[in-house]
Amino acid sequence: MVTTSATAPLTPVLADDVAAYLKRRSRWSPLEVVFWIFAFASIWLFPDKYLILKDTAILALFALSLDLILGYAGIISLGQAAFFGIAGYFSGLVAKYGLINEPVIALVCSGVVAAALGFVTSFLVLRGSDLTRLMVTLGVSLMLGEVANRYASITGGADGLQGVDIAPVLGRWSFDLYGHNGYVYCLIVLFVCFVIARRIVYSPFGLSLRSLKGNALRAAAIGIPVKWRLVAIYTVSAGFAGIAGALLTQTTAFCSLDVFSLERSADLLLVLIIGGTGYLYGGLIGAVIYKFLQDWIATLTPQYWQFWIGLVLVVIVLVGRERVEGWIAAARGSVARLGDRLWTRIRPRSAALGGAADGD
Amino acid sequence: MKLGNKRRYLLAAAGAAAMFATVGGARAQDVKIGFILPMTGQQQSTGKQEAAAAKLWMAQHGDTVAGKKVELIIRDDAAVPDNTKRIAQDLLVNEKVNFLAGFGITPAALAVAPLATQAKTPEIVTAAGTSIITEKSPYIARTSFTLAQSSVPMADWAAQNGIKKVVTMVSDYAPGHDAEDSFAKEFTAKGGQIPDHITFPLANPDFAPFLQRAADDKPDAIFVFVPSGQGGTFVKQFVEKGLDKAGIKIIGPGDVTDDDLLNNMGDPILGTITAHIYSADHNSPANKAFVAAFEKANNGMRPNFMAVGAYDGMHLMYAALEKTGGKTDGDSLIAAMKGMAWESPRGPISIDAETRDIIQNVYIRKVEKKNGQLYNVEFATIPNVKDPIKAGTIK
């Protein structure tokens, strides 16, 4: 089943190695299990926080889409809002005109529309270096924003898309004022998308992405079709961003030009800077920190909250996440050492054994 | 061991939940007013003015009305409608507010309308000025203004005072369209000419190219609507392009000569004629007291029409609570508001019993210098103007 995608066939031994490696990597770690248990437990733990949790889940999915291209394929983008926005408007319009009434089907269709746009624009993005990519992706989302503004008779222009009426999910669960069903819906969609993303990055395909992120020239030399790999992941990422955008429209029954804004794409980079790239959870953790920090500070000081957010971001970047991780590792080490020392005092006889075993 | 931990967390969570529940219960006696305002971003001058006015009202009138303690909650939506909607939902569900108020721009007010209906909570629009807003929910009442309210008298005045050819320039969103439509219909009906209708984007406008286009038509005047806070930039570019020297006048609803920014616009703005619902220079004891108190509380910042909207919004909510004897259900409150009339700093105003929209005087004003400061000095009054779009007096 695990054959690599490189054109040159691998020797059976190496193929087995790769398969074993991927299998090892793709196993769910206990920490991950705890993360998701806690995520779903939040439905019962924080009943008065559904609205912000819902926004967080959407932002997390959106950040996940950027992580797929930035963290795994090294494509830096300021234009994810293009996909977020087009799917947002698409899902709003199909609901408004009653073309697709069932939200889940509409969600999937919106994802497909965004992915299609991603496929088409991927060829622009593939040309050039990081800076070019930043500009091209930014340009695409600005253009779409302006198109939405221009065709106000369809999109509502700067007034936003009014009169969107979202039918109950699967004909059963309608979006309530308390945001309960909306949050559960978003969380489930986030989880499903996460599992898909996880499957992708731990597949041979995902491995080949990493190799071309490391050195595209070399990857090409060993037979990886660099261009098509990038097109594929960019398309998938666009689809994910689109699903996030459609979720926002469906749960708020509203869509405005703001979905295409530069701020939305820029926030996304911030989220990934906070959470870290290339391990899938970065976007999720970053989204939780960013949203709650923002909500908390903005409630304290509605006028000057941006200052404090800015300060926190500067500190995070200056201190560096690696260093924080270093502190955590160091703290964990010293706790372990303390444990060892205690252990030696309590059980002098097994001291030598325990110390030696935990020493490294 | 692990189980024990989990159980402890569960207990803690249950305890916390119980605590919140009791706190919530204790607070249910109080009245909460949730103001959602753009405190950051492009429309922040609106948020600043409105928040200051609402706080001033509380400072002057105390926090107790009809035996209930009033709490004011101010939240920032940065004028992004989906933020507004989330915050409104949060205020309704978690804070259990009895009133939603504020709304710096029309899309924000519209986004919240379905929530107001669903939660049966009054939505007091203290800033946004598109005509249709009050029709979107039976729980909406407005204390700001509508664009048509000032634009129609402006058109009448222009037609009667020798202005024959006008180019309209408005921000490309609902209030801009309202202003342009109502002005154009009235002005052409009175025999005026409008060779060009120009719209520019709401966000990050650069007016220079549009001003050039307007200048090429050689009009007598430019009718302009920009949202509160953008007037300064408009006038600056108008002067830079030399349009003032070409003898072209600025006319329009008073957003462009916003009291908040007027003093910094400099002498080129002198003589500009606008029609609007409030000037800080309005000559009445109520206004003199309001302006003095507002400036004192805010480091000399001059109140503008947004501030007076929020101040009257607070008045309306307090008066409604008094009238219902402290009953806080939305139906009683909104019923109490209908037909209510009082003397505002801007002059006499009332809430139309039919449309829940504001009825107020519109003043024709001219920018003049008084004690070294620029003011919109009122020289004509059109009394008790209803929103012309809903009243059907234009079209």
mmCIF file of N, CA, C and O in Angstrom, chain A residues 34 37 52 66 89 105 144 261 348:
data_model
loop_
_atom_site.group_PDB
_atom_site.id
_atom_site.type_symbol
_atom_site.label_atom_id
_atom_site.label_comp_id
_atom_site.label_asym_id
_atom_site.label_seq_id
_atom_site.Cartn_x
_atom_site.Cartn_y
_atom_site.Cartn_z
ATOM 1 N N VAL A 34 -5.661 13.764 24.553
ATOM 2 C CA VAL A 34 -6.105 14.655 25.625
ATOM 3 C C VAL A 34 -6.603 15.969 25.032
ATOM 4 O O VAL A 34 -7.658 16.494 25.411
ATOM 5 N N ILE A 37 -10.025 15.439 23.553
ATOM 6 C CA ILE A 37 -11.027 15.188 24.604
ATOM 7 C C ILE A 37 -11.402 16.517 25.249
ATOM 8 O O ILE A 37 -12.575 16.836 25.449
ATOM 9 N N ILE A 52 -17.563 32.736 21.403
ATOM 10 C CA ILE A 52 -16.139 32.955 21.156
ATOM 11 C C ILE A 52 -15.465 31.626 20.794
ATOM 12 O O ILE A 52 -14.572 31.578 19.950
ATOM 13 N N LEU A 66 -3.682 27.413 6.423
ATOM 14 C CA LEU A 66 -2.424 28.102 6.107
ATOM 15 C C LEU A 66 -1.228 27.249 6.515
ATOM 16 O O LEU A 66 -0.214 27.200 5.816
ATOM 17 N N TYR A 89 -19.175 33.921 0.724
ATOM 18 C CA TYR A 89 -20.246 34.479 -0.105
ATOM 19 C C TYR A 89 -21.030 33.377 -0.808
ATOM 20 O O TYR A 89 -22.250 33.437 -0.922
ATOM 21 N N ILE A 105 -24.247 20.051 3.037
ATOM 22 C CA ILE A 105 -23.995 19.945 1.593
ATOM 23 C C ILE A 105 -23.448 21.287 1.072
ATOM 24 O O ILE A 105 -22.484 21.326 0.307
ATOM 25 N N LEU A 144 -10.624 40.095 -5.459
ATOM 26 C CA LEU A 144 -11.931 39.491 -5.185
ATOM 27 C C LEU A 144 -12.772 40.399 -4.295
ATOM 28 O O LEU A 144 -13.976 40.537 -4.493
ATOM 29 N N SER A 261 -10.695 40.852 3.741
ATOM 30 C CA SER A 261 -9.767 41.899 4.147
ATOM 31 C C SER A 261 -8.356 41.374 4.406
ATOM 32 O O SER A 261 -8.160 40.218 4.775
ATOM 33 N N PRO A 348 16.725 4.584 49.168
ATOM 34 C CA PRO A 348 18.162 4.646 48.884
ATOM 35 C C PRO A 348 18.653 3.421 48.111
ATOM 36 O O PRO A 348 19.582 3.511 47.327
#
